[in-house]
Coordinates of C-alpha atoms in Angstrom, one line a residue:
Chain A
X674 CA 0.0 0.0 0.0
X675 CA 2.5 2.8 1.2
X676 CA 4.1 1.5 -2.8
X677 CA 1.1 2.4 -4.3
X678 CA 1.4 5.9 -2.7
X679 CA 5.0 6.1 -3.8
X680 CA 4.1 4.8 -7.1
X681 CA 0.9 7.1 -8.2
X682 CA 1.1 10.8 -8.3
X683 CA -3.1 11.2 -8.5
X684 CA -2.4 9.5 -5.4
X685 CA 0.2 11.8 -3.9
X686 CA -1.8 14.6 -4.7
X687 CA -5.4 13.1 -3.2
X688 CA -3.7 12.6 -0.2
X689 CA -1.6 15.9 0.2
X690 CA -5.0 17.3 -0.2
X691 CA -6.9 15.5 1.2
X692 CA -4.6 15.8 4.8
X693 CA -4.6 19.5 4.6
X694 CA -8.8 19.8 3.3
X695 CA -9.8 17.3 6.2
X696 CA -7.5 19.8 8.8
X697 CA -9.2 22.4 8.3
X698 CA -12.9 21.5 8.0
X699 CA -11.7 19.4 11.7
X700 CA -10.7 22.5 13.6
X701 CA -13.7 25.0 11.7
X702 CA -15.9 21.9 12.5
X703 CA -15.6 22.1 16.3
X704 CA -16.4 25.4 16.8
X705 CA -19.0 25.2 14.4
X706 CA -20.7 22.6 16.7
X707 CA -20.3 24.0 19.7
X708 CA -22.0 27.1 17.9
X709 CA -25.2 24.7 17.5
X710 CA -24.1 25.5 13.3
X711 CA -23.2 21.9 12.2
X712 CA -26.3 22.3 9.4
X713 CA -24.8 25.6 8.2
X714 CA -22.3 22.9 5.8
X715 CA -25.1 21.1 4.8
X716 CA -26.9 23.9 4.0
X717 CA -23.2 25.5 2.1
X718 CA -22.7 22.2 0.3
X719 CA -26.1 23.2 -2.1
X720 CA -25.1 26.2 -2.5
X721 CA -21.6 25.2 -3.8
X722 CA -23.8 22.8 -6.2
X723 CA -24.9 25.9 -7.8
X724 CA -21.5 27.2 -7.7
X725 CA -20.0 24.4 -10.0
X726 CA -22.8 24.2 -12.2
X727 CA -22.2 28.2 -12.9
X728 CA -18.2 27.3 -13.6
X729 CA -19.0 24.1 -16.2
X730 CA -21.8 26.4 -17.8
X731 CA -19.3 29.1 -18.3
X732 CA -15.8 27.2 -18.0
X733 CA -14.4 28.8 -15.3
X734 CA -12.6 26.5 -13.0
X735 CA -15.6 24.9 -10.9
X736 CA -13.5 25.4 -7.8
X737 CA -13.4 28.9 -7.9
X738 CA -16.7 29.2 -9.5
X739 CA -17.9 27.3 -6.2
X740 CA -15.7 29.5 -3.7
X741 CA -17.5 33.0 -4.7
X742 CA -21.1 31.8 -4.9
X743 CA -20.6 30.0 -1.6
X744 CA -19.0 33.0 0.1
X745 CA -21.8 34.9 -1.1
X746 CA -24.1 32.5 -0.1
X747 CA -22.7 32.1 3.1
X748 CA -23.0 36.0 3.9
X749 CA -26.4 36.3 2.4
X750 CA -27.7 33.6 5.2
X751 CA -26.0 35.4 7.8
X752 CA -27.7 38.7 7.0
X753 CA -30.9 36.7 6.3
X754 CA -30.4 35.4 9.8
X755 CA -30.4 38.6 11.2
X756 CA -33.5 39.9 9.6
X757 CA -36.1 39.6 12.0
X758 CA -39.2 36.8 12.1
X759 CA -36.9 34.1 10.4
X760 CA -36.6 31.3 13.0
X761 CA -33.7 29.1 13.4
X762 CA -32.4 27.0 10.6
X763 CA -35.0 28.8 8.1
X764 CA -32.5 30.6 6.1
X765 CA -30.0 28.0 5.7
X766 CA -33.1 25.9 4.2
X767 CA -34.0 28.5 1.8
X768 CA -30.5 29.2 0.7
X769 CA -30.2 25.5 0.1
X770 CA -33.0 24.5 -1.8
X771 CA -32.0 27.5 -4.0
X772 CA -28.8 26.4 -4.7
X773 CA -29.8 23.1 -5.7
X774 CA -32.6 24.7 -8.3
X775 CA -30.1 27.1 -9.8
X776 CA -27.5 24.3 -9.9
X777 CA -30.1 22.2 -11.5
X778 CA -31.3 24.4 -14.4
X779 CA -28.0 25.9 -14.9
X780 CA -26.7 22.3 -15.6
X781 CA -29.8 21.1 -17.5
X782 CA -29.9 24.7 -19.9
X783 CA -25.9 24.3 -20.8
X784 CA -26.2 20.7 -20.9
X785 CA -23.0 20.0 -19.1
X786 CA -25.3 17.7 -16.5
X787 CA -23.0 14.9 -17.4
X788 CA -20.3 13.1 -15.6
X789 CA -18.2 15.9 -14.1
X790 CA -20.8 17.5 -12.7
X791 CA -21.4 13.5 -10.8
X792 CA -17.6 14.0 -10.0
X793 CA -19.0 17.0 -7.9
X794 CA -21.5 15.5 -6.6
X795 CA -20.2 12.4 -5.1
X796 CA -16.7 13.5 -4.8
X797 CA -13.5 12.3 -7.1
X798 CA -10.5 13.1 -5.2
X799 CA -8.2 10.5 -7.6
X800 CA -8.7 12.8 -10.3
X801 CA -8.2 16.2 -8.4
X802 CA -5.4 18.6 -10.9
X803 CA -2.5 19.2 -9.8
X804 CA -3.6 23.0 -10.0
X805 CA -6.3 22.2 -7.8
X806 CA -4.0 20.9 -5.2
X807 CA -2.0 23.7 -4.4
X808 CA -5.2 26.3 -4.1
X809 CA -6.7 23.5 -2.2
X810 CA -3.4 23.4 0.7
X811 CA -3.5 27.5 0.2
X812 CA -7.0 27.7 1.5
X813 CA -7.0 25.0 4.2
X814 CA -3.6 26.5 4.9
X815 CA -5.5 30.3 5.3
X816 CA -8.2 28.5 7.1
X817 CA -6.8 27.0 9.6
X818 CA -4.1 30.3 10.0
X819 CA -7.2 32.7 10.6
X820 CA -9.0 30.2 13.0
X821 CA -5.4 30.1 15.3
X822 CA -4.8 33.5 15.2
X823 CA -8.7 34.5 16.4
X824 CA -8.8 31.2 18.6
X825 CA -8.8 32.7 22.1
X826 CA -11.5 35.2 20.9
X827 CA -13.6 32.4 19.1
X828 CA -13.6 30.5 22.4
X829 CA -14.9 33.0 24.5
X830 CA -17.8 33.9 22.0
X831 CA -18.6 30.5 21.4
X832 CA -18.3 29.6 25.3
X833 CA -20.0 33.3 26.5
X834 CA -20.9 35.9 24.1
X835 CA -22.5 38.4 26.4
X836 CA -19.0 38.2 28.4
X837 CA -16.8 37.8 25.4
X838 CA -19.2 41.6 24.3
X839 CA -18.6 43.0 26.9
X840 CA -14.6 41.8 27.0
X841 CA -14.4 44.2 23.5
X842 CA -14.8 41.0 21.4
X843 CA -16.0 42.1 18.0
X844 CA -18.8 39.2 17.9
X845 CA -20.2 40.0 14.9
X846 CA -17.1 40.5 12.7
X847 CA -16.3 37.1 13.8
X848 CA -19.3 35.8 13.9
X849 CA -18.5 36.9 9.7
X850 CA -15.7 35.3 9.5
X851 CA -16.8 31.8 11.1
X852 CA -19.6 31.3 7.8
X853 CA -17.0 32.9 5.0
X854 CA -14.5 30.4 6.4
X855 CA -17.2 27.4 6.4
X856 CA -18.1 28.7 2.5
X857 CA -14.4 27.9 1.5
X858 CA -14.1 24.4 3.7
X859 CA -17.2 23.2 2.2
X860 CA -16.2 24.0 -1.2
X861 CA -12.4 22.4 -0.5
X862 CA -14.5 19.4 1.2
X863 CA -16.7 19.6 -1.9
X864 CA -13.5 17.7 -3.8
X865 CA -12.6 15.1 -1.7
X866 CA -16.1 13.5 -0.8
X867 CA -18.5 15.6 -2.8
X868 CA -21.3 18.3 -2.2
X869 CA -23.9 15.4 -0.4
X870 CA -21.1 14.3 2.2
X871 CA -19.2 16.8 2.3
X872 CA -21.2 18.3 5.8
X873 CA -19.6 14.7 7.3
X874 CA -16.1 16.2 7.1
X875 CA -17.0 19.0 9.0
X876 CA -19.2 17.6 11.4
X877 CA -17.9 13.6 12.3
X878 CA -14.3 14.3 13.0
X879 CA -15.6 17.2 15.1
X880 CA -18.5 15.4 17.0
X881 CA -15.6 12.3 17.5
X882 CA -13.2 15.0 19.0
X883 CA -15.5 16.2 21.2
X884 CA -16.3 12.9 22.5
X885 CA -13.7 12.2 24.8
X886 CA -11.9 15.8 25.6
X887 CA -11.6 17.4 29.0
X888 CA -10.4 20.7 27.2
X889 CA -10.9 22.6 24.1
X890 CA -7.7 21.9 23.3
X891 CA -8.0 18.4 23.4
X892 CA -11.1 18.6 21.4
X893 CA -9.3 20.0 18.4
X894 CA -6.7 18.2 18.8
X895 CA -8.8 14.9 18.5
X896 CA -10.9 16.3 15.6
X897 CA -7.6 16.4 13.5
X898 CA -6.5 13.2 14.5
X899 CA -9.5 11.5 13.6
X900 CA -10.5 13.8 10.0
X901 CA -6.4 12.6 9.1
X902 CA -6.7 9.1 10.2
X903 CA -9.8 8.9 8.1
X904 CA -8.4 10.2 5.3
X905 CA -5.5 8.0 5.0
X906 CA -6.9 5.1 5.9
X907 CA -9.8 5.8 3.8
X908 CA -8.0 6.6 0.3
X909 CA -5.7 3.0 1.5
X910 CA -9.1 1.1 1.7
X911 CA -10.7 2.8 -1.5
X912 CA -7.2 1.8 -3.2
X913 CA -7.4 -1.7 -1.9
X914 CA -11.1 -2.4 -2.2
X915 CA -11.7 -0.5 -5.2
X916 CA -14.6 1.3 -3.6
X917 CA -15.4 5.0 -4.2
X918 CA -13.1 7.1 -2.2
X919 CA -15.1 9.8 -0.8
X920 CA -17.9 7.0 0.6
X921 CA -14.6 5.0 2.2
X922 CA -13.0 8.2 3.8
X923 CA -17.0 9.0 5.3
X924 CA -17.2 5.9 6.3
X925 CA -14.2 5.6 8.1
X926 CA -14.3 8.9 9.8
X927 CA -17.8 7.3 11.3
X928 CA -16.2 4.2 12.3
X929 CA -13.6 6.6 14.7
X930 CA -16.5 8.6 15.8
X931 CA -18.4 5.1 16.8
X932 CA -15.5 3.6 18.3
X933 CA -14.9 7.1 20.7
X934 CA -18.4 7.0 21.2
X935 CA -18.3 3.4 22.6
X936 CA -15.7 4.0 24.6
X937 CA -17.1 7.2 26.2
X938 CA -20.2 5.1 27.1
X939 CA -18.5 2.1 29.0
X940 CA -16.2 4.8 30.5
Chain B
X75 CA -28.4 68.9 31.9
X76 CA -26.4 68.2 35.2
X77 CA -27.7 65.6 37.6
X78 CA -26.1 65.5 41.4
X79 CA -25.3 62.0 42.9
X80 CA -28.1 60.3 44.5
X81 CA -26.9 61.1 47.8
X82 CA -23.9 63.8 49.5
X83 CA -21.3 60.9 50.3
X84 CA -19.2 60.0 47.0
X85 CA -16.4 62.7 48.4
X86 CA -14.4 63.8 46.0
X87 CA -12.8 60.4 44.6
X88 CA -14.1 59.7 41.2
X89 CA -17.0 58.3 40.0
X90 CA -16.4 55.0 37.9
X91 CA -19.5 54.8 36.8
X92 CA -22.5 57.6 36.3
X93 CA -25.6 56.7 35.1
X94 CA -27.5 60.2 34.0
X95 CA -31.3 60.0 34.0
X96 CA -31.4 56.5 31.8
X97 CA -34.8 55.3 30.4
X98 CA -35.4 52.1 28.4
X99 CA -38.1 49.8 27.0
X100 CA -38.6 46.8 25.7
X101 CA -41.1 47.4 22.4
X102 CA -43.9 49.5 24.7
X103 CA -42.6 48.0 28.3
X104 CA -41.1 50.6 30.3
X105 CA -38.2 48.8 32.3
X106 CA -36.1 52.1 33.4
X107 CA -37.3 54.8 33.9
X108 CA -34.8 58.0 34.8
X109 CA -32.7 56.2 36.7
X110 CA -29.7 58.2 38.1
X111 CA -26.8 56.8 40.1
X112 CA -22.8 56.5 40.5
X113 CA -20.7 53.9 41.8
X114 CA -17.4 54.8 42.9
X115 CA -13.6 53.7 44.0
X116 CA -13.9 51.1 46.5
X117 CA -18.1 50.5 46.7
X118 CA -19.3 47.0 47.5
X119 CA -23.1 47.9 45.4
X120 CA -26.3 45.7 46.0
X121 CA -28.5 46.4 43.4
X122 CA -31.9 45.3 44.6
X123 CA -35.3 44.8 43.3
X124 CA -38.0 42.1 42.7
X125 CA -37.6 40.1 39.2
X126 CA -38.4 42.3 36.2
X127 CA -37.5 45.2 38.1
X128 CA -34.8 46.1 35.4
X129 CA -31.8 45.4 37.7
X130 CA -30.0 43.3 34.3
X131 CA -31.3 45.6 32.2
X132 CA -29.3 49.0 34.0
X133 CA -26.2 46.5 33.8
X134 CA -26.4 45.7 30.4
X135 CA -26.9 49.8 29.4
X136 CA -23.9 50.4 31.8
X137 CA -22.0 47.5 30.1
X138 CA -22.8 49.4 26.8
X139 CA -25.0 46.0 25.7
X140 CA -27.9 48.2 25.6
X141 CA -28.5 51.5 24.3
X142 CA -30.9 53.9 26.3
X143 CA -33.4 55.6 24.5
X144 CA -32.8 58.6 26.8
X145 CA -29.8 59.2 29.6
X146 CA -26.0 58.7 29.3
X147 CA -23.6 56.1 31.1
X148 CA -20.4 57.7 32.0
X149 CA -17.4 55.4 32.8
X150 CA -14.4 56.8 34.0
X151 CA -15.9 59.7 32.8
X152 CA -16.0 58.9 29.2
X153 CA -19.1 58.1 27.2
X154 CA -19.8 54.2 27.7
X155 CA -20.5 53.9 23.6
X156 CA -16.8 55.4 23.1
X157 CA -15.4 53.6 26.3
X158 CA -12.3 51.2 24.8
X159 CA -10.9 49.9 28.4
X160 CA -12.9 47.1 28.7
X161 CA -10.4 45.1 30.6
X162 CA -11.3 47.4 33.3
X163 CA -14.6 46.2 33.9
X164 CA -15.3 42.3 35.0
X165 CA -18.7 40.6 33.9
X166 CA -20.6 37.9 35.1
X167 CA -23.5 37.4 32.9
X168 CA -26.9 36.1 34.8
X169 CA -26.7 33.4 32.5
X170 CA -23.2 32.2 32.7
X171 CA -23.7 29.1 34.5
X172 CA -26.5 28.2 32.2
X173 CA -23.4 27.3 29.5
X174 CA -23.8 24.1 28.0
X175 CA -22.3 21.6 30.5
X176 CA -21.0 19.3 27.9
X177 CA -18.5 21.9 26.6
X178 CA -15.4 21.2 26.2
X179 CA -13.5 23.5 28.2
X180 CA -11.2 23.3 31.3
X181 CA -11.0 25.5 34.4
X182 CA -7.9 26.7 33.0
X183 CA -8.7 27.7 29.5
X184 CA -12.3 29.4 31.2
X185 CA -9.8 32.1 32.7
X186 CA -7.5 31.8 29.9
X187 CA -10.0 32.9 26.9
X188 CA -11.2 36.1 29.0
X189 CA -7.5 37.2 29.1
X190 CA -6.2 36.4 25.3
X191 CA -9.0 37.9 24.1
X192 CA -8.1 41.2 25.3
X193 CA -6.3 43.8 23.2
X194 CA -4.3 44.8 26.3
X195 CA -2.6 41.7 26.9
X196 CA -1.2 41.1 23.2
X197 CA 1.6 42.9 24.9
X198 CA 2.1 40.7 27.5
X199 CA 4.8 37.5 27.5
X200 CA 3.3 34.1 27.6
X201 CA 5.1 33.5 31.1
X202 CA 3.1 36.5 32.5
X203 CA 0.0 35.6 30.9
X204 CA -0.3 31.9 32.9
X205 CA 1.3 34.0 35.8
X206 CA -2.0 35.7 35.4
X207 CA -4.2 33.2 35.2
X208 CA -2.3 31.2 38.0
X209 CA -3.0 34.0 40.5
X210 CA -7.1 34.6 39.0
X211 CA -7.5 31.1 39.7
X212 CA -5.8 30.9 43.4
X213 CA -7.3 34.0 44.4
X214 CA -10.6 31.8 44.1
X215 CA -9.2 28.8 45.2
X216 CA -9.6 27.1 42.0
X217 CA -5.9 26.4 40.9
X218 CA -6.0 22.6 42.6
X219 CA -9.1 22.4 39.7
X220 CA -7.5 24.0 36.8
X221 CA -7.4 20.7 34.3
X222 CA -10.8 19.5 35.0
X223 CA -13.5 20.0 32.8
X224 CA -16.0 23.4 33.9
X225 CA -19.0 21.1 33.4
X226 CA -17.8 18.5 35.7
X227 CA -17.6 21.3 38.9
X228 CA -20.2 22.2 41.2
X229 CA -22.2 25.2 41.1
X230 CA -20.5 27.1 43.6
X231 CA -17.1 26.1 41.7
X232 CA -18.0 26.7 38.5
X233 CA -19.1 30.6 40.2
X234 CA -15.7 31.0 41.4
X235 CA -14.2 29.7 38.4
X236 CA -16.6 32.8 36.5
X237 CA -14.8 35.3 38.8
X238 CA -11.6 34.4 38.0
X239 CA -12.3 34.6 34.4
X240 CA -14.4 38.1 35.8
X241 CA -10.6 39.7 37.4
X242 CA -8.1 38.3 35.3
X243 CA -7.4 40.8 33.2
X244 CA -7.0 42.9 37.1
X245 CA -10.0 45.0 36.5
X246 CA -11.2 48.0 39.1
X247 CA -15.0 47.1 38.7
X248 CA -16.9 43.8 38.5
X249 CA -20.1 43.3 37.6
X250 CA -22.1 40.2 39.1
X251 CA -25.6 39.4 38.0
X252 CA -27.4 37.6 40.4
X253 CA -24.4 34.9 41.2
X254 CA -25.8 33.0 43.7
X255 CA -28.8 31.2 41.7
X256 CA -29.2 27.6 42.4
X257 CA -25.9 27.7 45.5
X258 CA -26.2 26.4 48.9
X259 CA -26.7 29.0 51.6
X260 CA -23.1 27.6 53.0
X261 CA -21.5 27.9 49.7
X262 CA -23.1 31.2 49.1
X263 CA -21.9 32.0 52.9
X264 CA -18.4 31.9 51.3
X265 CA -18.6 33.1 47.9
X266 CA -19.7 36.2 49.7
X267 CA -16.9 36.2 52.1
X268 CA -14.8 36.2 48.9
X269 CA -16.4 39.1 47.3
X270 CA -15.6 40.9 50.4
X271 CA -11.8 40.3 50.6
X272 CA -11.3 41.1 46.6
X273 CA -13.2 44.6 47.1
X274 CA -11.2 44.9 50.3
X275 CA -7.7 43.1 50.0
X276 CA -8.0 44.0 46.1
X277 CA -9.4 46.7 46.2
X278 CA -11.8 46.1 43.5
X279 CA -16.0 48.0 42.9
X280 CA -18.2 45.4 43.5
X281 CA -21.9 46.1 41.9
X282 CA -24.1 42.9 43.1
X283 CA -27.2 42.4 41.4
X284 CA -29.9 40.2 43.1
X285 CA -33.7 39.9 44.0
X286 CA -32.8 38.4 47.2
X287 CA -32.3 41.1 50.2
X288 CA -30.9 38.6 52.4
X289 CA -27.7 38.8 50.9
X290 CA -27.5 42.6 51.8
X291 CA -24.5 41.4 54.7
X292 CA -21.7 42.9 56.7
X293 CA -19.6 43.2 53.3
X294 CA -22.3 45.4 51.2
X295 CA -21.1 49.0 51.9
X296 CA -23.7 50.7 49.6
X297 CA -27.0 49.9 48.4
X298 CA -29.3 50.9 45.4
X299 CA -32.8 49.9 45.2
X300 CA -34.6 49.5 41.6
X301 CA -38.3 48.9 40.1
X302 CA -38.1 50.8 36.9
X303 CA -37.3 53.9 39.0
X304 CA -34.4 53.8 41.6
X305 CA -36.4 53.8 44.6
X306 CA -33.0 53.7 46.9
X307 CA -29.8 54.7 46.3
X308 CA -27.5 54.9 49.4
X309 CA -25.3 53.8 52.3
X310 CA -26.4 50.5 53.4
X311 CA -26.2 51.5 57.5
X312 CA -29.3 54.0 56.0
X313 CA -30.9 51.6 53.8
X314 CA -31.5 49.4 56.6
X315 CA -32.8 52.5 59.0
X316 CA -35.1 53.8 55.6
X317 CA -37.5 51.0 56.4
X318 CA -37.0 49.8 52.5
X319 CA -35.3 46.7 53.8
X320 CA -38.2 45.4 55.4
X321 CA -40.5 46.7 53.0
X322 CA -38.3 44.6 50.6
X323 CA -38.5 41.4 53.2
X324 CA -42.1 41.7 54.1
X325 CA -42.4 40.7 50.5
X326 CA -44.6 43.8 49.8
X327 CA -44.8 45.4 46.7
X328 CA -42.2 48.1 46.0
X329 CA -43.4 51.8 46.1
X330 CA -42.9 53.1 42.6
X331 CA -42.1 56.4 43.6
X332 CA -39.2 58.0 44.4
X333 CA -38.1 58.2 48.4

């Protein structure tokens, strides 16, 4: 197996990034949890759909394509959030269901609805560019970079935000810069296990982390131990098995999560 | 428009905070009403009144939360809305044991969040920083608890652990909005005992919010009585000679007018 990795480039590059995606949707993912906004990346993940279909109608490089409609998206649920007399999740379920009707009859009008579009779907990291790669370790790189140099800040909001106000925290900037981040995860996400599971990068390795820790440290930590445990031994299995490897890596980060789980009960 | 302090004994140190004839509402509920008062160097404020009174409410427009529709907050004598110093003033929120108890967070990084998120302490070297927290935390008597988990404490530590967080960053003032809820009277006994020394060993304003008069004890130097107006505002040797006090304990409803 570790020949295979040293034999095959695609697979070099699907796990470089692969490692470095699944980072950053780990440590995003806690806080997002703890914010009670797992669904926002559900939610994301449609709009992205809309995204790709708008770069293979117009052949731009889906990934980017994705990137700006999501960060759009993203702040448009925020400030439909806001708005008064919209309850909970409501936004995030309008903002989805239109992504996936734009996506739809842009992809059906410029009848690109064909296999790389699927690729998007379901995820195809074996045949991710080599282009694609590097923006992918860039992002998860700025990701993770602007989550560590706000994470004392981030804590306190998400722990206490009338205390973290009153501390001088600027709870809305943040709270601005949490959903723009989650836009470009999901969209980086989006290319290793595709727009439906994409939400299970951000929220498994999360929930897992938070399973067993005794600190917020820990949590995080455990997050990115279990999102980079399921990605290699995911991509090994796919390689092995031949199975899909976006299902694989999903289904590996739920086996950790079940495991921690377990072992949380009986201790 | 100037309005005098509530009553002749503030002396001539200054006020920390001054609140100048505020009024607020919720939609068309009147919670304040013209309420004037200053807390300064050194107090150890009750802040009385029945629930609903408007007792959170007067924090939260002194904690710039709120805006008033009428009235000013002065701290340090600046404008509360262009105040910067916030690591001056310590907060616990009413609601800050009603976190999620499955977070993920130890004693530690509770006291550690409050400091590092302060623009002040950028400055400061890491070694000062957990000298900091060290002493928020033993000043408490929380340090023996730092690594566990603040869900896994008891109420009355989890409180303690909430004031350390409150002083870390060495603040002069220190809000506490009714701290006590769901504490044992022996617990309470001490957590009281501890307010006491850190306005008196520490030197640090003290403004207590509570419905519950009993706690107006030997370390309460001033008291301030609110039902949408501020019905008492004074020493508390007075308060308990104005009659308010067993008003208050009688259970019968507050007069709405002004003493």
């Amino acid at each position: 197996m570790i020949d295979a990795i040293l034999h095959y480039a695609f697979l070099q590059r699907a796990l470089a990034a692969g490692l470095f995606i699944a980072l950053a949707c780990a440590v995003l993912g806690v806080f997002l949890l703890l914010r009670k906004d797992a669904m926002i990346g559900h939610g994301l993940s449609h709009v992205a759909f809309a995204g790709v279909a708008v770069g293979l109608a117009v052949g731009w490089m889906p990934l980017l394509s994705a990137l700006v409609v999501s960060v759009a998206g993203a702040l448009g649920i925020m400030k439909l959030k806001e708005s008064a007399g919209l309850h909970g999740d409501t936004a995030i379920a309008i903002f989805s269901s239109v992504g996936l009707a734009v996506g739809i009859i842009l992809a059906s009008v410029s009848g690109r609805f064909n296999v790389a579009l699927f690729g998007y779907l379901f995820g195809d990291v074996l045949a991710i560019e080599p282009l694609e790669v590097g923006l992918s370790i860039a992002l998860a790189i700025l990701v993770v970079g602007l989550v560590a140099l706000n994470y004392q800040r981030l804590l306190f909001m998400t722990f206490d935000r009338e205390a973290a106000r009153v501390a001088g925290v600027p709870v809305r900037r943040l709270d601005a810069l949490i959903t723009v981040l989650a836009a470009v995860t999901v969209v980086l996400g989006m290319k290793i296990v595709g727009i439906l599971m994409v939400a299970a990068l951000l929220v498994i390795p999360a929930a897992a982390g938070l399973q067993a820790a005794r600190s917020f440290r820990s949590a995080v930590l455990g997050a990115c131990a279990v999102a980079e445990s399921s990605v290699i031994a995911g991509l090994l299995a796919a390689y092995v098995l031949d199975w899909p490897a976006s299902g694989t890596i999903v289904l590996a980060a739920f086996l950790l999560f079940g495991i921690l789980f377990l072992l949380r009960r009986r201790g | 428009m100037a309005y005098p302090p509530a009553d002749g004994a503030a002396g001539n140190r200054p006020a920390l905070v001054r609140v100048e004839g505020v009024s607020f509402s919720f939609g068309f509920r009147r919670v304040l009403e013209d309420v004037s008062l200053s807390i300064d160097e050194g107090d150890f404020l009750a802040l009385l009144g029945p629930n609903g009174s408007g007792k959170t409410t007067l924090v939260k427009v002194i904690l710039n939360l709120l805006t008033p529709e009428r009235g000013r907050v002065f701290l340090w004598g600046r404008q509360a809305a262009e105040f910067l110093e916030w690591e001056r003033i310590g907060y616990v929120p009413q609601k800050a044991t009603h976190f999620d108890p499955a977070f993920p967070a130890s004693a530690r990084e509770v006291v550690a969040m409050a400091l590092r998120s302060t623009r002040a302490v950028a400055r400061l070297s890491r070694r000062k920083q957990e000298e900091a927290i060290r002493r928020a935390l033993e000043l408490v008597g929380m340090d023996e608890h730092r690594d566990r988990p603040i869900g896994r404490l008891s109420g009355g530590q989890q409180q303690r652990v909430f004031i350390a967080r409150a002083i870390v960053t060495d603040p002069g003032l220190l809000f506490l909005d009714e701290p006590t809820a769901g504490v044992d009277a022996e617990t309470q006994e001490r957590f009281y005992d501890l307010l006491g020394r850190l306005n008196t060993a520490q030197g640090i304003t003290i403004v207590l919010v509570t419905h519950d008069i009993g706690i107006v004890n030997k370390h309460v130097s001033r008291v301030a009585c609110l039902n949408q107006k501020l019905i008492y505002h004074g020493r508390h040797e007075d308060f308990c000679r104005s009659g308010v006090d067993e008003m208050l304990a009688g259970g019968q409803h507050l007069v709405s007018h002004r003493h």
